Coordinates of C-alpha atoms and ligand atoms in Angstrom, one line a residue:
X1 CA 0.0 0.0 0.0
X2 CA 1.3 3.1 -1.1
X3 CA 1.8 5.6 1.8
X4 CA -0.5 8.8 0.5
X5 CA -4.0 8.9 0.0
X6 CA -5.4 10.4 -3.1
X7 CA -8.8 13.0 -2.5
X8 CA -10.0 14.9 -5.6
X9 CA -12.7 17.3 -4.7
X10 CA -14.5 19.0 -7.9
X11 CA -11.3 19.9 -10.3
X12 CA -8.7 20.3 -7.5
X13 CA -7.0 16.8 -6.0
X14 CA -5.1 16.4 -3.2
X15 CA -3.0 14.2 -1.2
X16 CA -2.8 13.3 2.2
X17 CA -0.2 11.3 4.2
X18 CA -0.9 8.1 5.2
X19 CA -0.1 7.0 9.5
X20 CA 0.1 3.3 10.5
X21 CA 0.1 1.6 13.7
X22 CA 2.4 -1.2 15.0
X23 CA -0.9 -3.5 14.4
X24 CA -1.5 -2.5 10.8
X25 CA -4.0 0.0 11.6
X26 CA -4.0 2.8 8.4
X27 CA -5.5 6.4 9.0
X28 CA -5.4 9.2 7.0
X29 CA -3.9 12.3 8.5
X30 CA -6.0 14.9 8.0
X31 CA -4.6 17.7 10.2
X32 CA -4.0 19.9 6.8
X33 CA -7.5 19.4 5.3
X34 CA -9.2 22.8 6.4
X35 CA -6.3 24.6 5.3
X36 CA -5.3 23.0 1.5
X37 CA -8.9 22.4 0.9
X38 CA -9.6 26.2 1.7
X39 CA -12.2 25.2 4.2
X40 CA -13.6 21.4 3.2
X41 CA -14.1 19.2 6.4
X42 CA -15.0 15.8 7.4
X43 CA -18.0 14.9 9.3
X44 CA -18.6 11.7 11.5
X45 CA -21.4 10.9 14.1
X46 CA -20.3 9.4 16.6
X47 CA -16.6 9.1 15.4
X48 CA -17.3 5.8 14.0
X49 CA -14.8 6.3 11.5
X50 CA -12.2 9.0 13.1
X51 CA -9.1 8.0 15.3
X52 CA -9.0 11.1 18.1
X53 CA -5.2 10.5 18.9
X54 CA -2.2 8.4 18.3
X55 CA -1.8 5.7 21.5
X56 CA 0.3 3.2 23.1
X57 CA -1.9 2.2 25.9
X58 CA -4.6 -0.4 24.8
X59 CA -4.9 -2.4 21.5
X60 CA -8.5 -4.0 20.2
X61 CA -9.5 -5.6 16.9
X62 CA -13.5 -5.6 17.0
X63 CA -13.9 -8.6 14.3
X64 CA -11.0 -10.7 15.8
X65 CA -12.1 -10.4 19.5
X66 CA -8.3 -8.8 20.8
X67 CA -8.1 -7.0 23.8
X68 CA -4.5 -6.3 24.7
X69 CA -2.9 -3.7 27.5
X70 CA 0.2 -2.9 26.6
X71 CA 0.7 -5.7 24.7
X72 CA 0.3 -7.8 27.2
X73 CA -3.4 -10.2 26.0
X74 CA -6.3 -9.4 28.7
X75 CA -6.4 -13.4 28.6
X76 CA -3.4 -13.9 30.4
X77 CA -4.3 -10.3 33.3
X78 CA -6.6 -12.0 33.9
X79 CA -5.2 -15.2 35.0
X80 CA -2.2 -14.4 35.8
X81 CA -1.7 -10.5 37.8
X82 CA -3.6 -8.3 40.1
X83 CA -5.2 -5.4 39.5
X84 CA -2.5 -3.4 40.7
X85 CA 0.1 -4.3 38.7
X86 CA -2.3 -4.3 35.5
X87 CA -2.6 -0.6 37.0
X88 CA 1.2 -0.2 37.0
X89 CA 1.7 -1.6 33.7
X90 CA -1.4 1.0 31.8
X91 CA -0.3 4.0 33.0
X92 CA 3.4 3.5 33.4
X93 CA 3.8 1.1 30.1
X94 CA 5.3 -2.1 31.4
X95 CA 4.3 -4.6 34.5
X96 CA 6.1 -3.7 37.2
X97 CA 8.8 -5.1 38.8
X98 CA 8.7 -6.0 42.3
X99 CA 10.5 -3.6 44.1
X100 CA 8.4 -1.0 41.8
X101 CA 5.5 -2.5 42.8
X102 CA 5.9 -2.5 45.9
X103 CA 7.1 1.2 46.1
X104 CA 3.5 1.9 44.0
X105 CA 1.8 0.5 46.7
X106 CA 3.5 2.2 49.7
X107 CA 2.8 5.4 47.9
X108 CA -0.9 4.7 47.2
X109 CA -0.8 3.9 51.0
X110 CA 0.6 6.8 52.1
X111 CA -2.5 8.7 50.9
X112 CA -5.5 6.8 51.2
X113 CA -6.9 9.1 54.4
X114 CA -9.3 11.7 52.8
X115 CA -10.4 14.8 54.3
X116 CA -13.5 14.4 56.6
X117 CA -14.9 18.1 55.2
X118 CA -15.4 15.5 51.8
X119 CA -17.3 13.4 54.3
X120 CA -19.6 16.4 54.9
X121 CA -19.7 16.7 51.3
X122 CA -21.2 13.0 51.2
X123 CA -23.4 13.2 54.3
X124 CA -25.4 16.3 52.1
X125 CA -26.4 14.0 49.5
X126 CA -29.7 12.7 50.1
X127 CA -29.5 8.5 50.6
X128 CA -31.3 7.7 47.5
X129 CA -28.5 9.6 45.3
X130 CA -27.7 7.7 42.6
X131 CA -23.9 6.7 43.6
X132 CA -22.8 7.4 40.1
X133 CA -23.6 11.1 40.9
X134 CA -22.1 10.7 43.8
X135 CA -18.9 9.8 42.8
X136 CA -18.7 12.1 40.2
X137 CA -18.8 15.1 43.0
X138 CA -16.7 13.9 45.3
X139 CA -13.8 13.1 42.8
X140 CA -14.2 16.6 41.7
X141 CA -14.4 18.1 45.1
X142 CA -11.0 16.3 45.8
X143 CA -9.5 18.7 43.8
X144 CA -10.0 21.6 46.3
X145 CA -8.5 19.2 49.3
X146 CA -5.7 18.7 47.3
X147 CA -5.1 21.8 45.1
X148 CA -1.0 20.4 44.1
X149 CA -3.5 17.8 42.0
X150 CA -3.6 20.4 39.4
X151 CA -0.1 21.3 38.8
X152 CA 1.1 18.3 36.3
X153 CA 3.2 19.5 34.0
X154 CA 6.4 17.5 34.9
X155 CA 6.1 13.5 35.7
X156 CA 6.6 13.9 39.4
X157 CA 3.9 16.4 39.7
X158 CA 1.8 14.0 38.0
X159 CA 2.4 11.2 39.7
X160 CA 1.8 12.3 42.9
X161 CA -2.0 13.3 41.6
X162 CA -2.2 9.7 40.3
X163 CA -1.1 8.4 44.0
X164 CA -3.1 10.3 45.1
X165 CA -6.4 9.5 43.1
X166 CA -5.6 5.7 43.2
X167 CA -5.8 6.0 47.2
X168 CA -8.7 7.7 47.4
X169 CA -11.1 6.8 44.9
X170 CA -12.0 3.2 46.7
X171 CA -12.3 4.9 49.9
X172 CA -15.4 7.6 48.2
X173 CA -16.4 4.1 46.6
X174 CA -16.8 2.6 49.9
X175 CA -17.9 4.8 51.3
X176 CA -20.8 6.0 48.5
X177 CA -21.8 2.1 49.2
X178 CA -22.1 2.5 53.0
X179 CA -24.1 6.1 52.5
X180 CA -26.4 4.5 50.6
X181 CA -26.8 1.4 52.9
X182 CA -27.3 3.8 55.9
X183 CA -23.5 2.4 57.3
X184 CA -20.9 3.9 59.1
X185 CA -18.1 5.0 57.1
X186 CA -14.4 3.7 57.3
X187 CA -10.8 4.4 56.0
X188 CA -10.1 0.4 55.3
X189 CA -6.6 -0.5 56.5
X190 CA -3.5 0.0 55.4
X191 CA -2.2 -3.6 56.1
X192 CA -4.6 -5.4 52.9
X193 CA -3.7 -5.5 49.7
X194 CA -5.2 -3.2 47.2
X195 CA -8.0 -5.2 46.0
X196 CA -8.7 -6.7 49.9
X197 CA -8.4 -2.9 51.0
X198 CA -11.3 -2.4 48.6
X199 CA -13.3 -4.8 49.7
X200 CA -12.5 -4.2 53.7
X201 CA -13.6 -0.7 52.7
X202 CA -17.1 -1.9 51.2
X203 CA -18.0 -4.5 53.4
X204 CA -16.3 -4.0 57.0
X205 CA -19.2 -4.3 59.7
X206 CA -18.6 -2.2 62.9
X207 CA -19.6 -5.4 65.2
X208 CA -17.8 -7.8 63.8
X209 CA -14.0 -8.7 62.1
X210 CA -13.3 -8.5 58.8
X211 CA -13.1 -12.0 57.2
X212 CA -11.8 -11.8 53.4
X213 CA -13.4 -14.8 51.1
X214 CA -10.4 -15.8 48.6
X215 CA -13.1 -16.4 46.3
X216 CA -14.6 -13.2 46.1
X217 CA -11.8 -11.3 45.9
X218 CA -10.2 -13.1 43.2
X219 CA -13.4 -12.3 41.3
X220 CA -13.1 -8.5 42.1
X221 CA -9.7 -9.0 40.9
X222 CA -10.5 -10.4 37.3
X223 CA -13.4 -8.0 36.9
X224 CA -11.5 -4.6 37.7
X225 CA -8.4 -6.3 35.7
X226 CA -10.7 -6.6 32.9
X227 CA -12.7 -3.1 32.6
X228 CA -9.1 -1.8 33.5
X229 CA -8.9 0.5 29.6
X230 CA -10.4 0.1 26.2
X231 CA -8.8 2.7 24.0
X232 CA -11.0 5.5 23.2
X233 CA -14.2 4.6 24.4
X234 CA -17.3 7.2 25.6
X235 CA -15.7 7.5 28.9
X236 CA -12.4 7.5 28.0
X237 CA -12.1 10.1 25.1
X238 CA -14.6 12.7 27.6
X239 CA -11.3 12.3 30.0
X240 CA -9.1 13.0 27.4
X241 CA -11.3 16.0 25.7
X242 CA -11.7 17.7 29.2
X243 CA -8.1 17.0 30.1
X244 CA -7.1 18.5 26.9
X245 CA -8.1 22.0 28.6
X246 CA -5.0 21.2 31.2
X247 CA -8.0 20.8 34.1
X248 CA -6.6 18.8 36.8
X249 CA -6.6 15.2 36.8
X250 CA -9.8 14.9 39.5
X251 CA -12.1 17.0 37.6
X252 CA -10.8 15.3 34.2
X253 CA -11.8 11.9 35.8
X254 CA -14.9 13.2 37.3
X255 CA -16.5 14.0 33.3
X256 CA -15.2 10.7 32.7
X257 CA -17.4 9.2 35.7
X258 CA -20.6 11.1 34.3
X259 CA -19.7 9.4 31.2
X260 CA -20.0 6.1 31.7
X261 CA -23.3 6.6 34.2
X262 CA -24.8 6.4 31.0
X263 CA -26.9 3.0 30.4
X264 CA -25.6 3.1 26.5
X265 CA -22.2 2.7 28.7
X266 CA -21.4 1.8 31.7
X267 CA -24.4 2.3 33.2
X268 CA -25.6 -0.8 31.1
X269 CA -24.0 -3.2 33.6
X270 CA -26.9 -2.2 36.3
X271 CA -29.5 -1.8 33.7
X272 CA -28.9 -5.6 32.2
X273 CA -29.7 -6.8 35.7
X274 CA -32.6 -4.9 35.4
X275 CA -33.4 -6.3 32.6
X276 CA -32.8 -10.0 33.7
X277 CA -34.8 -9.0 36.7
X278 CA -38.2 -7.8 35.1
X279 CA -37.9 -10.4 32.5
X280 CA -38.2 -12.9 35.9
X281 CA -40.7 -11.5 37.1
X282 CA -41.9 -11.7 33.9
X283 CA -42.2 -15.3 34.1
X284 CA -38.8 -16.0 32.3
X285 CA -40.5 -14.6 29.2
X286 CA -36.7 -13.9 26.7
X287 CA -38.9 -14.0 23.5
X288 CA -40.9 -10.9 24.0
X289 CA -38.1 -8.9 25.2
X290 CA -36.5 -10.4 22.2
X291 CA -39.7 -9.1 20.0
X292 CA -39.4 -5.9 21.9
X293 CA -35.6 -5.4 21.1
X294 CA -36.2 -6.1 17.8
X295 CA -39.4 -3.4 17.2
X296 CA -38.4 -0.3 16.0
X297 CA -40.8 1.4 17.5
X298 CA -39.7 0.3 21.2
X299 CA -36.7 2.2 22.5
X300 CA -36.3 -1.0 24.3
X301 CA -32.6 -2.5 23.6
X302 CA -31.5 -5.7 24.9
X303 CA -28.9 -4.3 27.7
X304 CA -25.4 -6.2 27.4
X305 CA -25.8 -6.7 23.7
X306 CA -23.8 -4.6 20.7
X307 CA -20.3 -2.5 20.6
X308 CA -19.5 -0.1 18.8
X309 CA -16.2 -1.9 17.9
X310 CA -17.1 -5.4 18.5
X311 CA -18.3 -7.3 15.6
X312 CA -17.5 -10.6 17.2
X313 CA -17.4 -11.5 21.0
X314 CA -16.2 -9.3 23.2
X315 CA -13.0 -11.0 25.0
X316 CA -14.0 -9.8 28.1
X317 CA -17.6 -11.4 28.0
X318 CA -16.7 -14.7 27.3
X319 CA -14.0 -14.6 30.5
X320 CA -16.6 -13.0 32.9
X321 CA -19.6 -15.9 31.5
X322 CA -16.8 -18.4 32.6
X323 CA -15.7 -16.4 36.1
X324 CA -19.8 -16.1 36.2
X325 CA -20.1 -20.4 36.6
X326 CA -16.9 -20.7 39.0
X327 CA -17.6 -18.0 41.5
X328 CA -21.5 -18.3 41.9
X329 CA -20.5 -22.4 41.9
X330 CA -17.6 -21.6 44.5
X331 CA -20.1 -19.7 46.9
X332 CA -22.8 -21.9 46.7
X333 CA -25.0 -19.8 44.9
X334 CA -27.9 -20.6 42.8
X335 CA -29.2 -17.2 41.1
X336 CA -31.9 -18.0 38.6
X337 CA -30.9 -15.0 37.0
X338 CA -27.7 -16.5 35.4
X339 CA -30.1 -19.3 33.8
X340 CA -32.3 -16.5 32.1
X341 CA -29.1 -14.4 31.1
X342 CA -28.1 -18.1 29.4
X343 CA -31.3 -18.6 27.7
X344 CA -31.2 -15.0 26.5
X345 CA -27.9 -15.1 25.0
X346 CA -28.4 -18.6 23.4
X347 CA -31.7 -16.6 21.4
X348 CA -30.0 -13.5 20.7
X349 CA -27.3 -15.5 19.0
X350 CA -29.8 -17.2 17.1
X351 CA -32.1 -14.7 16.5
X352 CA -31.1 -13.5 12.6
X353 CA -31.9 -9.6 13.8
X354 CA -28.7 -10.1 16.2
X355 CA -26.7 -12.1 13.8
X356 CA -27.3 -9.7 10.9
X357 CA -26.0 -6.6 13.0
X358 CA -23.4 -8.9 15.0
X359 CA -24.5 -8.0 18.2
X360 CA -22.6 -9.9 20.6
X361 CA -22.8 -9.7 24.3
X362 CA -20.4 -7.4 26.1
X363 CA -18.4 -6.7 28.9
X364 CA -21.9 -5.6 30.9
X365 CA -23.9 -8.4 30.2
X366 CA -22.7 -11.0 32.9
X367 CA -20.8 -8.5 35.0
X368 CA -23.6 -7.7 37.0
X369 CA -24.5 -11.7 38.2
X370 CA -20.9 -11.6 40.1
X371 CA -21.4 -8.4 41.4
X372 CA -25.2 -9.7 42.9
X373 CA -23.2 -12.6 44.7
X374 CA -20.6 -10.8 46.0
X375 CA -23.3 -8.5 47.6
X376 CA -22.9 -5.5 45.5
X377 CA -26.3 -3.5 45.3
X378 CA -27.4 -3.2 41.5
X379 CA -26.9 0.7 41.8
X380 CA -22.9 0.3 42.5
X381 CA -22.3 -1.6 39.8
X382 CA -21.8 1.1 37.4
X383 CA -19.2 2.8 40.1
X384 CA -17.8 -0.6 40.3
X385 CA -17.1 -0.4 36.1
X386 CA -15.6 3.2 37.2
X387 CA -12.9 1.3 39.9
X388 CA -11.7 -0.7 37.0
X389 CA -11.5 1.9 34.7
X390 CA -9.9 4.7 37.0
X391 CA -6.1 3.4 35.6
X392 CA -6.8 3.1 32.4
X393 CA -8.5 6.9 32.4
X394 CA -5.3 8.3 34.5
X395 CA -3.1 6.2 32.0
X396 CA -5.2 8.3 28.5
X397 CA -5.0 11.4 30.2
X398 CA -1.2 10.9 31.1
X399 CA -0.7 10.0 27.3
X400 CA -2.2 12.7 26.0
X401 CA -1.0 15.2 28.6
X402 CA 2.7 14.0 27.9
X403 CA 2.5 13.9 24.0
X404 CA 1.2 17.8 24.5
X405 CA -1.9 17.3 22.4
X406 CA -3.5 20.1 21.4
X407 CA -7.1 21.3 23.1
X408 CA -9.5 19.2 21.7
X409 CA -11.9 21.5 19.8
X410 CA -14.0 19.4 17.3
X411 CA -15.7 21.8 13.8
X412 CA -19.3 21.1 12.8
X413 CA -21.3 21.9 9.3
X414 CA -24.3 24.3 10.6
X415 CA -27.6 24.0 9.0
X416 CA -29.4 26.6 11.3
X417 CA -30.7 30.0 9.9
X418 CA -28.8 31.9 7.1
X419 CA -28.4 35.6 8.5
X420 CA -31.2 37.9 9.4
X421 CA -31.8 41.0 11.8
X422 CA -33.6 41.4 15.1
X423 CA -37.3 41.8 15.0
X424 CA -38.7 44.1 17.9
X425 CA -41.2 42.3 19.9
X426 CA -44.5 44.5 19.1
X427 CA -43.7 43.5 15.4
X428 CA -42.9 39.8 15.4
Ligands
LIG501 C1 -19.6 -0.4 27.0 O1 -16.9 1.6 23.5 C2 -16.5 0.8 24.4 O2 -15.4 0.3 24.4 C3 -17.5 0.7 25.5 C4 -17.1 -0.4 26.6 C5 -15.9 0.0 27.4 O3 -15.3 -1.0 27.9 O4 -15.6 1.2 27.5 O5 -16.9 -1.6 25.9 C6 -18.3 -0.5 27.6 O6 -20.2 0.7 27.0 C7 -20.3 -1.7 26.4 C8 -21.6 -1.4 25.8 C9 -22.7 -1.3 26.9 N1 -24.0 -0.9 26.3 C10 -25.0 -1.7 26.2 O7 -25.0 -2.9 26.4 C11 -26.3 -1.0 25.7 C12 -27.0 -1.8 24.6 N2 -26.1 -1.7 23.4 C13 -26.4 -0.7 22.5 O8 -27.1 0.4 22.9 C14 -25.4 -0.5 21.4 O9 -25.1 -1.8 20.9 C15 -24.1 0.3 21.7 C16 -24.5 1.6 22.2 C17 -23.3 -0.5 22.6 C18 -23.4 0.5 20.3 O10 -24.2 1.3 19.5 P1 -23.7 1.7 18.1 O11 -22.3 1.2 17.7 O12 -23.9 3.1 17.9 O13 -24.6 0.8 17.1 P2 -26.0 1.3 16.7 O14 -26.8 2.0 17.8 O15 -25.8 2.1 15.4 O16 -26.7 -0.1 16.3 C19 -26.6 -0.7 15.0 C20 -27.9 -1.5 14.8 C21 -29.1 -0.6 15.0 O17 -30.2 -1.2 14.3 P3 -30.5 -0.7 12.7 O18 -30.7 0.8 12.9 O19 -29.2 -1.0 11.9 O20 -31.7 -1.4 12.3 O21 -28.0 -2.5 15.9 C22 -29.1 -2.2 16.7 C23 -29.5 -0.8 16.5 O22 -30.9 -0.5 16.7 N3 -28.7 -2.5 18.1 C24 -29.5 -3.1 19.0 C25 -28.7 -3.2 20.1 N4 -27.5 -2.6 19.9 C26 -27.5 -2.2 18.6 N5 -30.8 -3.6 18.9 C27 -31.2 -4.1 20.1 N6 -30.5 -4.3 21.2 C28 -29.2 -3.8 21.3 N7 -28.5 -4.0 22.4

């Protein structure tokens, strides 16, 4: 392939250089277009066909069903490390060693106390607060507790906000949990792991010690390990858009939060077991929420189904189905919701209005069963998605703050009114 593309635009052609990734990928660079073309630019909904940025982080091929970080295949995260040291490895570039690791750690440790005026903060919310919301204001409002967040211009600047962030975003998780369970709040302990602390953090009773369940928190593991980046998703490319401004790395994280609330996002983890749940009650009826996914006239889409990039399965579905069987198996628990999401699947793939459009399930779609029997309320399973995708955010927003990108500031084609003069109200 020759290394130019070729655009001819009424009499006039032009030519366009050609960028392509380590994996093959081809774009067309563009960044002259406006200028040569005296004007002329694309348009793309969506941005189902434009790369935002140039990045190292995470790789994905849609139709082969690849999901590396870093190079390194989610597959083998997922078996193999922990979710710190997949944390390590996206925003830093490489898995850590272990004296790295554990200096990451002791770092992280150092500031996991948070400020108890953001503990006011909380207490204002009223219980029923959506913890999405939630979470979204409180990582914001970090940012005026710890106002050195916003300098980052060199590395060390920046990683003490990451630190920083890292230690203190499960605490406002726990503690958005335990707000909205009428609990006391804690500050976990500084003795767990990472992943344990998290738990301790969520599930600590005042009356009673601490006992962690290997099981479950293996499974936490593997699920934040496996939400932990996926290039320039929703979520992701809000961070990067907001960080582009040179806001602080809170508040850029906090958009990024709002983001995937959404239930075409992240917020489609909670609303599948929604789903799963009214289709019980239902009387295990799949085939008319199948008929209702597939009526045009219903808004209704089958939650946990479809990706923008996806064509095929999505890796991270097919590990979760299998974590699904071991982990409700290991604790004993039969959830009658994990039959209907079964029998659901096994239509959808079936169903020729699925096949056609290769709607596959994804990432959300059996997510929320292990959450359920671990004891996770349905409405935390969105911030849950936002635990696991916290590194992977900080690791984009690094990226693009370190390559200098410019502001992001996307042109449009209006269509509105062509000029005309003000009209005084007695005459319009
Ligand atoms: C995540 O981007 C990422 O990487 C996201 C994510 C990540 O890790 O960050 O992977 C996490 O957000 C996963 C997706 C979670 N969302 C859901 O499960 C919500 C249900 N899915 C859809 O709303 C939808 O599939 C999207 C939003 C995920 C993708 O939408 P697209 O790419 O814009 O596709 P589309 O809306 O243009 O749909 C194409 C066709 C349409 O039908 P036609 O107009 O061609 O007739 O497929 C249909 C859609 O109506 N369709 C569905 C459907 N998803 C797409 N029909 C019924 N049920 C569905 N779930």
């Amino acid at each position: 392939m020759s290394d130019i593309a070729k655009l001819q635009i009424g009499d006039n052609s032009y030519e366009f250089p050609l960028v392509k990734g380590t994996e093959n990928e081809v774009a067309i660079d563009i960044k002259k277009l406006r200028v040569v073309t005296n004007g002329i630019i694309t348009i793309d909904p969506g941005f189902k066909n434009t790369g935002s940025c140039e990045s190292a982080i995470t790789f994905l091929d849609g139709e082969k069903g690849i999901l590396r970080y870093r190079g390194y295949p989610i597959e083998e995260l997922a078996e193999k490390a922990d979710f710190l040291e997949v944390s390590y490895a996206l925003i830093f570039g490489n898995l850590p060693t272990k004296q790295e690791l554990d200096k990451f750690h002791a770092d992280i440790k150092e500031h996991s106390l948070v400020d108890d005026d953001v503990r006011k903060i909380l207490e204002a919310f009223p219980k029923a607060a959506h913890p999405m919301g939630v979470l979204a204001s409180l990582t914001s409002a970090l940012t005026a507790f710890n106002p050195s967040s916003v300098n980052t211009a060199s590395k060390e600047d920046m990683y003490h906000a990451i630190v920083r962030i890292l230690a203190k975003f499960p605490v406002l998780v726990g503690w958005t949990m335990r707000k909205s369970k009428g609990l006391h709040l804690n500050y976990g302990k500084k003795s767990l792991g990472y992943v344990e602390n998290i738990l301790y953090l969520m599930f600590k009773q005042p009356n009673e010690e601490y006992v962690m369940n290997p099981i479950i928190k293996d499974a936490l593991d593997k699920l934040l390990i496996l939400h932990g980046d996926h290039e320039q998703n929703c979520s992701t490319s809000t961070v990067r858009i907001a960080g582009s401004s040179h806001v602080g790395l809170f508040a850029s994280l906090s958009t990024g939060i709002s983001a995937l609330w959404g239930p075409l996002h992240g917020g489609a983890n909670q609303a599948v077991l929604e789903m799963l749940e009214a289709i019980q009650a239902d009387g295990g009826d799949t085939k008319k929420y199948m008929a209702k996914a597939k009526d045009k006239n219903d808004p209704f889409r089958l939650m946990g189904f479809g990706h923008r990039v996806y064509k095929n399965f999505d890796p991270r579905a097919k590990i979760i189905k299998k974590a699904a069987d071991e982990v409700l198996n290991d604790l004993g628990v039969d959830d009658p919701i994990l039959k209907i999401a079964k029998g659901l699947e096994q239509e959808a793939l079936n169903e020729p209005y699925f096949v056609e459009r290769k709607l596959y399930p994804n990432v959300d779609f059996y997510s929320g069963i292990i959450y359920r029997a671990m004891g996770i309320p349905t409405d935390m399973f969105t911030v849950m998605f936002a635990l696991g995708r916290l590194p992977g955010w900080i690791a984009q927003w690094r990226e693009m703050r370190l390559n200098k990108e410019p502001i992001g500031r996307p042109r449009q084609i209006y269509i509105g009114e062509t000029e005309r003069h003000f009209v005084e109200l007695d005459k319009r």
